[in-house]
PDB file of C-alpha atoms in Angstrom:
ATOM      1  CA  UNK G   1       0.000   0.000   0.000  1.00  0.00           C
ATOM      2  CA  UNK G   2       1.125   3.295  -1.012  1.00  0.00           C
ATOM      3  CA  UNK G   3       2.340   6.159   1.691  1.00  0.00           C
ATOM      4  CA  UNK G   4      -0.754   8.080   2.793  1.00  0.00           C
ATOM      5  CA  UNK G   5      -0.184  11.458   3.759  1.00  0.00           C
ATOM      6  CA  UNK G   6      -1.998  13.884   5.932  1.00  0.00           C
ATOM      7  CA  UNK G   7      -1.267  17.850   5.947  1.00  0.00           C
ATOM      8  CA  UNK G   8      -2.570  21.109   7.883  1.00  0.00           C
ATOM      9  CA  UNK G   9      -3.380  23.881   5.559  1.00  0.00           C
ATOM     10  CA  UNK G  10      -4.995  27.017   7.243  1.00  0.00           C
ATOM     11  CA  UNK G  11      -5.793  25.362  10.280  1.00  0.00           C
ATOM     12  CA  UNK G  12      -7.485  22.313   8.744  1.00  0.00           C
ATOM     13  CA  UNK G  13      -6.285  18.835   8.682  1.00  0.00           C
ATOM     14  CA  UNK G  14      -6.515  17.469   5.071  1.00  0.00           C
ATOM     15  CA  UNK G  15      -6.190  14.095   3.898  1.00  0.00           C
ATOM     16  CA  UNK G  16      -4.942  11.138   3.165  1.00  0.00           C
ATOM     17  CA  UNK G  17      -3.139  11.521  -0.083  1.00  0.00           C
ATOM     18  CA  UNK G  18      -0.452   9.825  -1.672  1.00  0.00           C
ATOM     19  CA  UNK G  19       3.057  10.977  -1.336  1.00  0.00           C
ATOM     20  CA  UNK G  20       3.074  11.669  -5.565  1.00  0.00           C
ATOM     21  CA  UNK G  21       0.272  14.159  -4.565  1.00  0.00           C
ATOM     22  CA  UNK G  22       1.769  15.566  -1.657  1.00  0.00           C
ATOM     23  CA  UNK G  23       5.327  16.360  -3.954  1.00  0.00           C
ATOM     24  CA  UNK G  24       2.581  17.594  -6.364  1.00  0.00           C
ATOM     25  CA  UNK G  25       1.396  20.321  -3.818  1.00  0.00           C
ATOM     26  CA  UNK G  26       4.729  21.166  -2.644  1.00  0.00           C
ATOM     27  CA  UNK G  27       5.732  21.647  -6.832  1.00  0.00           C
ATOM     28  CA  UNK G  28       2.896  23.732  -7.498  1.00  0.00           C
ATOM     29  CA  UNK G  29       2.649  26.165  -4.303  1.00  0.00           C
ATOM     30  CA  UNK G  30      -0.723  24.930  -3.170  1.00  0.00           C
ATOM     31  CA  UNK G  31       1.143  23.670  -0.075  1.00  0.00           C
ATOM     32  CA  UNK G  32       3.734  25.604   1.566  1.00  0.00           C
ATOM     33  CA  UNK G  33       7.131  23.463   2.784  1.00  0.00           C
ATOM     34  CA  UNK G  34       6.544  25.455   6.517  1.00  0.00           C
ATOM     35  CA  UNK G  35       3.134  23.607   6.310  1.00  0.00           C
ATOM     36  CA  UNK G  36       2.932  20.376   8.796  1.00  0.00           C
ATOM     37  CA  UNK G  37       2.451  17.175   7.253  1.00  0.00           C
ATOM     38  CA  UNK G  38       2.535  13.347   8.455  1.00  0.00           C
ATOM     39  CA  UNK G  39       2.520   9.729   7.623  1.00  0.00           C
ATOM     40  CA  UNK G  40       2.221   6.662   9.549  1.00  0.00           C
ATOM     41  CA  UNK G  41       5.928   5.661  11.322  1.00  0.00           C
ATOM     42  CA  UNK G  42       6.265   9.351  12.243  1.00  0.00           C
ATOM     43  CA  UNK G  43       6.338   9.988  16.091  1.00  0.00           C
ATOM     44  CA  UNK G  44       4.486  13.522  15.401  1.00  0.00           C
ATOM     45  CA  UNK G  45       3.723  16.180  12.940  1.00  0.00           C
ATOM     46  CA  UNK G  46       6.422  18.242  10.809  1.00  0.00           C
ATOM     47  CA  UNK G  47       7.223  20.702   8.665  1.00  0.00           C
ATOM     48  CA  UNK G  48       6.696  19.333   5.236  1.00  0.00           C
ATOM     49  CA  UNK G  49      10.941  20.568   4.799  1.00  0.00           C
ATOM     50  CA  UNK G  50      11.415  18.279   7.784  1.00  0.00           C
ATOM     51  CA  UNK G  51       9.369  15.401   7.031  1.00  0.00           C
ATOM     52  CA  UNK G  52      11.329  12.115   5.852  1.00  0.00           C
ATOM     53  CA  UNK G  53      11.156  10.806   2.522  1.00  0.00           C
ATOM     54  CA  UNK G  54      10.252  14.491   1.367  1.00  0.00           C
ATOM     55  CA  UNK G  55      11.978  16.896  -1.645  1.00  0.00           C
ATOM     56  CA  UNK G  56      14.213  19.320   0.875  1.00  0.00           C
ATOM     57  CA  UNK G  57      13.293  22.888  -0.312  1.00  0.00           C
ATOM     58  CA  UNK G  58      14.854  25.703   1.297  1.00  0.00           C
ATOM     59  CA  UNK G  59      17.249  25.628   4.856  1.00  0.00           C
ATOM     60  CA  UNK G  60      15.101  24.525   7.589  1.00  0.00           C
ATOM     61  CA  UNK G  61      13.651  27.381   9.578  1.00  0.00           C
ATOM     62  CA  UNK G  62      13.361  25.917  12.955  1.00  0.00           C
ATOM     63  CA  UNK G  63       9.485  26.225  14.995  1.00  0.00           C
ATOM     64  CA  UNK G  64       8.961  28.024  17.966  1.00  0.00           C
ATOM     65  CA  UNK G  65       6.050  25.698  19.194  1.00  0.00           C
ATOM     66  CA  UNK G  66       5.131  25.088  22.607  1.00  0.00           C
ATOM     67  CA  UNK G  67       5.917  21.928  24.203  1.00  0.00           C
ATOM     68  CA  UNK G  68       2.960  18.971  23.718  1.00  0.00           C
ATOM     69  CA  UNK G  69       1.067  17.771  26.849  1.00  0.00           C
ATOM     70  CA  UNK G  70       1.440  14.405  27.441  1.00  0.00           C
ATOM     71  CA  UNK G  71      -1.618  12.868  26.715  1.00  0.00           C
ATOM     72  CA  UNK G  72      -2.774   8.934  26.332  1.00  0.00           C
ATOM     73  CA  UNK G  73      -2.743   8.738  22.097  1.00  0.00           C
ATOM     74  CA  UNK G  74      -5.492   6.537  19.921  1.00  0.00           C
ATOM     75  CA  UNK G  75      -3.522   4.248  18.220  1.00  0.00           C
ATOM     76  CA  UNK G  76      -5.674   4.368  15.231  1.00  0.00           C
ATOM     77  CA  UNK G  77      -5.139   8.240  14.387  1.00  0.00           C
ATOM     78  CA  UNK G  78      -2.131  10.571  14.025  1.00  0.00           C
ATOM     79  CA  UNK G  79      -0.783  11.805  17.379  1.00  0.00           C
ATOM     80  CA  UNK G  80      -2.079  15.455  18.394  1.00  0.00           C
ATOM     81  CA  UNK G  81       0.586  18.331  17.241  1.00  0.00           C
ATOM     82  CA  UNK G  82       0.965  21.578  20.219  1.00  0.00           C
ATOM     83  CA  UNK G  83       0.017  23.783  16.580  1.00  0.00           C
ATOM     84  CA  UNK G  84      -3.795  21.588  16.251  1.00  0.00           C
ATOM     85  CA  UNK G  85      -3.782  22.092  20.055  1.00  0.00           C
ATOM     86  CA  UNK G  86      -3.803  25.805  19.646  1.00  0.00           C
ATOM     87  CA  UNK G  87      -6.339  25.885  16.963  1.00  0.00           C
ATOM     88  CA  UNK G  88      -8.906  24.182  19.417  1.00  0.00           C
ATOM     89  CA  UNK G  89      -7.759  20.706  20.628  1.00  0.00           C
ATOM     90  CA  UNK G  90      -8.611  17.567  19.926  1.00  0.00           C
ATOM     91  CA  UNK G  91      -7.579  15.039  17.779  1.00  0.00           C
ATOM     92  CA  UNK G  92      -6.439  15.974  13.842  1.00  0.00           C
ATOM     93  CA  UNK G  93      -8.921  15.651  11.085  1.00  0.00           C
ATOM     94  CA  UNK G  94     -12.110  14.548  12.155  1.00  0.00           C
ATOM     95  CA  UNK G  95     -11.009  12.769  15.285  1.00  0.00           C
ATOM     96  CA  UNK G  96     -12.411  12.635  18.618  1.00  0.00           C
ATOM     97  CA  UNK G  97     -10.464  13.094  21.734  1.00  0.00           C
ATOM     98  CA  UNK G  98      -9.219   9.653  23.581  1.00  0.00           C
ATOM     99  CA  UNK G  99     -10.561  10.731  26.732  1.00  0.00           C
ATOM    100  CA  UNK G 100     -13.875  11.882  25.643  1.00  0.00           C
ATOM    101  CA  UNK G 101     -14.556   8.573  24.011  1.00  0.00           C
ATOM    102  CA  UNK G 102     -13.075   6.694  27.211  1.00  0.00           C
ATOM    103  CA  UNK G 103     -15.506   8.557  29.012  1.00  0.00           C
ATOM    104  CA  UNK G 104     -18.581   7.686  27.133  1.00  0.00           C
ATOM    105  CA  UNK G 105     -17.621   4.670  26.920  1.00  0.00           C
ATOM    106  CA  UNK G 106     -18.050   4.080  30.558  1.00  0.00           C
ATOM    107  CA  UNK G 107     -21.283   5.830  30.534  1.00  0.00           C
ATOM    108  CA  UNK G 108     -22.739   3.681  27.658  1.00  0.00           C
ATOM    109  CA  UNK G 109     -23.493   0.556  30.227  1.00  0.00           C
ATOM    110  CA  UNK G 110     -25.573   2.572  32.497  1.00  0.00           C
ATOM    111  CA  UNK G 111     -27.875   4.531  29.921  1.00  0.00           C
ATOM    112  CA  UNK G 112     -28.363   1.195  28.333  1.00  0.00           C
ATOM    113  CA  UNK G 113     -29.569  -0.581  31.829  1.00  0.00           C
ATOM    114  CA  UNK G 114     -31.837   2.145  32.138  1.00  0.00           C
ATOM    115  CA  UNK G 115     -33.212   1.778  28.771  1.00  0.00           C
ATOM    116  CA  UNK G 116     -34.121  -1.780  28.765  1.00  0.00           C
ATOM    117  CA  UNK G 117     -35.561  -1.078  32.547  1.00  0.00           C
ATOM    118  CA  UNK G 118     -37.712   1.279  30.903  1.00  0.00           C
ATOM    119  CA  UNK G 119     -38.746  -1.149  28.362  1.00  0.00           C
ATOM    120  CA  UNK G 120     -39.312  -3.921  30.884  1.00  0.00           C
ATOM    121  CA  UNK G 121     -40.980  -1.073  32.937  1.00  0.00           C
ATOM    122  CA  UNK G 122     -43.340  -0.651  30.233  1.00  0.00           C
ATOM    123  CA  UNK G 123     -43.789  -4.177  29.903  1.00  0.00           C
ATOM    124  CA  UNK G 124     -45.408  -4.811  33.279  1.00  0.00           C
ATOM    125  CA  UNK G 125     -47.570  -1.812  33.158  1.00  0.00           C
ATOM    126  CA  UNK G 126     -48.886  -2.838  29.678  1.00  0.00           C
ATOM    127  CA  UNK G 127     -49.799  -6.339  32.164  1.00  0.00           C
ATOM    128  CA  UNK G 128     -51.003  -4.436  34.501  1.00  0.00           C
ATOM    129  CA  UNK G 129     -53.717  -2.404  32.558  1.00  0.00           C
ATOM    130  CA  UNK G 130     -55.390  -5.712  31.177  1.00  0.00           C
ATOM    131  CA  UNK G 131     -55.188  -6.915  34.554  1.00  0.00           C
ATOM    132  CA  UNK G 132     -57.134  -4.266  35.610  1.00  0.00           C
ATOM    133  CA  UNK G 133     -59.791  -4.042  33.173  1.00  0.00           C
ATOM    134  CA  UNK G 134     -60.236  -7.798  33.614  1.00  0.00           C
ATOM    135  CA  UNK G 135     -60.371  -7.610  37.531  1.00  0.00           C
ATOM    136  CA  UNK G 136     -63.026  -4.838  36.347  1.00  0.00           C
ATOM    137  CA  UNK G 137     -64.926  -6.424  33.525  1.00  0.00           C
ATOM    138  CA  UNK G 138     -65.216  -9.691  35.959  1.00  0.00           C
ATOM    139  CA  UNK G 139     -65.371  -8.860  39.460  1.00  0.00           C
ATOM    140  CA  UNK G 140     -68.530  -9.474  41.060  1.00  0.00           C
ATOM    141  CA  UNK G 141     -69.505  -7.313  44.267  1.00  0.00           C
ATOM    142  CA  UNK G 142     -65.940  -6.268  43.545  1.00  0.00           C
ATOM    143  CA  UNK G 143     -64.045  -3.403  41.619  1.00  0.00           C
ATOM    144  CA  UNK G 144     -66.640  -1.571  39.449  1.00  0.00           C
ATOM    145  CA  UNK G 145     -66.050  -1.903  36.125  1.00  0.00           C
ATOM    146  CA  UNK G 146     -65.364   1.719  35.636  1.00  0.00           C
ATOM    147  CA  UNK G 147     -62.730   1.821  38.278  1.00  0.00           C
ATOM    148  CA  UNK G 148     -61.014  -1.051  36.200  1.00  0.00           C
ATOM    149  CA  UNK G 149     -61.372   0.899  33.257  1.00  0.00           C
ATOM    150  CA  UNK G 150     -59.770   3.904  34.725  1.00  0.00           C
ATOM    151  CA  UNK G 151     -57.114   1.992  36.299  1.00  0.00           C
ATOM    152  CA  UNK G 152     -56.043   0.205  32.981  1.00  0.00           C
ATOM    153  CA  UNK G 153     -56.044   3.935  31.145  1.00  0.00           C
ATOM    154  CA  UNK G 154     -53.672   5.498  34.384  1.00  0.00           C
ATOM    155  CA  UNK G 155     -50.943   2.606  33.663  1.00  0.00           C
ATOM    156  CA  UNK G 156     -51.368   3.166  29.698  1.00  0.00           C
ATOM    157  CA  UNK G 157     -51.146   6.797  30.183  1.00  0.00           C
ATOM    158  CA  UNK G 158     -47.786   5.934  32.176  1.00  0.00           C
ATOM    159  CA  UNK G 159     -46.460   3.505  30.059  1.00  0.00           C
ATOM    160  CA  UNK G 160     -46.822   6.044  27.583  1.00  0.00           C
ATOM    161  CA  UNK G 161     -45.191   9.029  29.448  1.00  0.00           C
ATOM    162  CA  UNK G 162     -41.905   6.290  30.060  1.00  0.00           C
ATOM    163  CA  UNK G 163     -41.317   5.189  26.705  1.00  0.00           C
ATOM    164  CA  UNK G 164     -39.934   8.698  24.540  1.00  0.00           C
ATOM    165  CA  UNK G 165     -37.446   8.440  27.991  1.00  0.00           C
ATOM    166  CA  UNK G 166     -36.402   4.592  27.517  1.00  0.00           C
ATOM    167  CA  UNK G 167     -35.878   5.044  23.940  1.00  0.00           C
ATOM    168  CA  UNK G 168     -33.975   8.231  23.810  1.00  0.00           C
ATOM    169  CA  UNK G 169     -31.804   6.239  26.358  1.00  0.00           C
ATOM    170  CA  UNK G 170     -31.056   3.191  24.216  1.00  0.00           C
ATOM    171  CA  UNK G 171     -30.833   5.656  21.454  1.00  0.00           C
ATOM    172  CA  UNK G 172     -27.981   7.481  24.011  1.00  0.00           C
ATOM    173  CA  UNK G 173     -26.269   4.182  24.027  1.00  0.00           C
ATOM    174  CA  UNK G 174     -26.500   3.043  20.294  1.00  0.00           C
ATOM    175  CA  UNK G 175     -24.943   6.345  19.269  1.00  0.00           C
ATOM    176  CA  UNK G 176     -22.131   6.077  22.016  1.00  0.00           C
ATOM    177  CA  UNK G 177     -21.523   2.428  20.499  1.00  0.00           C
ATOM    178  CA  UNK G 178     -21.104   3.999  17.142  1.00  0.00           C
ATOM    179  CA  UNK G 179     -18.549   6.668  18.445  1.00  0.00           C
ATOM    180  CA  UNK G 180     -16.531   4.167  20.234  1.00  0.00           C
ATOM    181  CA  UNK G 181     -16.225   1.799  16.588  1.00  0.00           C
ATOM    182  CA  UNK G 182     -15.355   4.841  14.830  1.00  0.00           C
ATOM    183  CA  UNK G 183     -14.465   7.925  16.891  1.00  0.00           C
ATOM    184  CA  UNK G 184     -15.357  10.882  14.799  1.00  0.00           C
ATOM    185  CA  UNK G 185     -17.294  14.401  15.356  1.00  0.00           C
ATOM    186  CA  UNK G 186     -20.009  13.130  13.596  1.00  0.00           C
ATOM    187  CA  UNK G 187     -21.120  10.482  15.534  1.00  0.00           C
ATOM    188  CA  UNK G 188     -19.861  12.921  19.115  1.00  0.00           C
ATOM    189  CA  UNK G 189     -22.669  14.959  18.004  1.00  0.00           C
ATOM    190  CA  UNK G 190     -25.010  12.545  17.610  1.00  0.00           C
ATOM    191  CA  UNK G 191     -24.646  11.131  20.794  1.00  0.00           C
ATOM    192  CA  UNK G 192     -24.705  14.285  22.896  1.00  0.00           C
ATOM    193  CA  UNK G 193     -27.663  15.117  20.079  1.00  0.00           C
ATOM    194  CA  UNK G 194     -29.042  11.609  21.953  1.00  0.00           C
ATOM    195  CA  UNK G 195     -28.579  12.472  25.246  1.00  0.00           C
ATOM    196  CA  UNK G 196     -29.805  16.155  24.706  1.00  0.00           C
ATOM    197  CA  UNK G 197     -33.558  14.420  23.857  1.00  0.00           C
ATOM    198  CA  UNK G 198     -33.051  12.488  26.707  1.00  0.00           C
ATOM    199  CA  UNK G 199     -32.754  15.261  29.188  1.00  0.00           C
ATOM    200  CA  UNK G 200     -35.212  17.457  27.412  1.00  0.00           C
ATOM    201  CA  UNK G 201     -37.719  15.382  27.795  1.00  0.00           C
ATOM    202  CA  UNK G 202     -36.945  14.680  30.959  1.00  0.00           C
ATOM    203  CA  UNK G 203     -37.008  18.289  32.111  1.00  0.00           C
ATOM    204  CA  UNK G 204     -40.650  18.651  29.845  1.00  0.00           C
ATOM    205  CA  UNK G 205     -41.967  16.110  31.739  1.00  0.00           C
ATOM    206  CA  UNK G 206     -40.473  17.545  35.090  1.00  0.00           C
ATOM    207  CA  UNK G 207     -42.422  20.197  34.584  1.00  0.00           C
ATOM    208  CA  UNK G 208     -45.566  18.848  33.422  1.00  0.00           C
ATOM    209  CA  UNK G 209     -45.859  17.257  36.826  1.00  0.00           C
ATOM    210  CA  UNK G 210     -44.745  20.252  39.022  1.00  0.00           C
ATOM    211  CA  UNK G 211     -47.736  22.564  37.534  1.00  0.00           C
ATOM    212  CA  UNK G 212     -50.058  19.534  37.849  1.00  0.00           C
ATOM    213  CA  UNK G 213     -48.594  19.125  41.297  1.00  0.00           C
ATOM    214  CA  UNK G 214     -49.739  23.352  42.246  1.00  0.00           C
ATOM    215  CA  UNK G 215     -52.862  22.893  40.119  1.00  0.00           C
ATOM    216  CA  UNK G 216     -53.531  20.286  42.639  1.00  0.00           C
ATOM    217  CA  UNK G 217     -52.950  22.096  45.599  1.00  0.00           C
ATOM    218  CA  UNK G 218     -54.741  25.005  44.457  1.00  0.00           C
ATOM    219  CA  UNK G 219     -57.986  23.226  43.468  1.00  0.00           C
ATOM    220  CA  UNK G 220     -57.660  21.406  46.945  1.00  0.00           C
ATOM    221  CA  UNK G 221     -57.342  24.984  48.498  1.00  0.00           C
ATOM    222  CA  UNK G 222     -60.336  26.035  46.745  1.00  0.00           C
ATOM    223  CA  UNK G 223     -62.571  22.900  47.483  1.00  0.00           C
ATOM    224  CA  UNK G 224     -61.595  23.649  51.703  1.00  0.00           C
ATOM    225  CA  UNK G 225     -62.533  27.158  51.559  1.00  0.00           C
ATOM    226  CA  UNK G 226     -66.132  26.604  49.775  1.00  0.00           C
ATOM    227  CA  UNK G 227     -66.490  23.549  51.705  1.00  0.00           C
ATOM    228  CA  UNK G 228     -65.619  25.437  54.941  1.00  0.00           C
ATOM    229  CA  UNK G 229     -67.356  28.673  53.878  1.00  0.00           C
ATOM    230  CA  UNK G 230     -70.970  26.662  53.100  1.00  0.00           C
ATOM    231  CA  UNK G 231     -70.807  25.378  56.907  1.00  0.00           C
TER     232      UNK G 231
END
């Protein structure tokens, strides 16, 4: 397989190409020889004048960068240079950060639990609400059937509520699995696009029940007063 190459140009990591079109850029000015390039086998980025296996143009002109932070390394993607660093971190190209993806990672076994508890949450109360309407439609000198009824809509009504939350969750998960195959910003924004839903309709819900919560206290208030005030 031929040398791939991979080169910064105004800030932007560009790339692969092959060496033949690397020379090519350096021939025809599109790529300046104070530009950074690498290739696999190279412990970090260099000036393309630098680089080995490279035309030499001009005398070196040596770098004043600032020292790199050491920093645990993907394996699969081109170590991080101090110059990408400067222009906003992270890994070169479309890479993700090691530790952000470690990170996730460890997060992705505890939004899936709570996903499938969800589901299996939503299970039982799907149960529960024929249960009810059978207790209801078959009781006799029992539960009314209307109170069966209305019991079997309150756990559909809930099951309902729980499952946008379980799915966004496995959703959360899925998307975290994809970022940890193939660590790129594209799939980092889709998970946090994942968990974003998640929260939101969390916080929706949240308050939903809070205002339901005062209604309830003010309609109780109300019932006292006219209760108290008729005796």
């Amino acid at each position: 397989m031929a040398t791939q190459w991979k080169y910064i140009q105004q800030g932007q990591a560009m790339g692969p190409v092959s060496e033949d079109q690397l020379k090519a850029l350096l021939a025809s000015g599109s790529l300046s020889w104070e530009d950074l390039v690498w290739r696999e086998g190279m412990p970090d980025w260099a000036t393309a004048r630098l680089a080995p296996g490279l035309s030499q143009g001009p005398a070196p002109i040596a770098l004043d960068l600032p020292p790199v932070p050491a920093a645990p390394q993907n394996p699969f993607s081109p170590p991080r240079a101090a110059l990408l660093e400067a222009l906003g971190g992270g890994a070169p190209g479309d890479g993700v950060a090691a530790e952000v993806v470690e990170v996730l990672r460890q997060t992705k076994p505890w939004a899936r639990l709570l996903g499938v508890l969800g589901f299996v949450g939503i299970g039982f109360m799907l149960l529960a609400s024929v249960a009810m309407l059978a207790m209801g439609s078959f009781a006799r000198g029992g539960m009314p059937a209307g109170l069966g009824v209305g019991m079997m809509l309150l756990y559909l009504v809930m099951a309902g509520l729980q499952f946008p939350a379980a799915l966004f969750l496995n959703r959360y998960a899925s998307r975290i699995g994809d970022l940890v195959a193939n660590p790129s910003q594209g799939d980092l924004q889709a998970a946090l696009a994942a968990q974003k839903a998640f929260w939101r309709y969390v916080g929706i819900l949240t308050l939903l029940f809070v205002c339901l919560y005062l209604a309830g206290i003010a309609i109780a208030i109300v019932v006292a007063t006219v209760f108290r005030a008729g005796h």
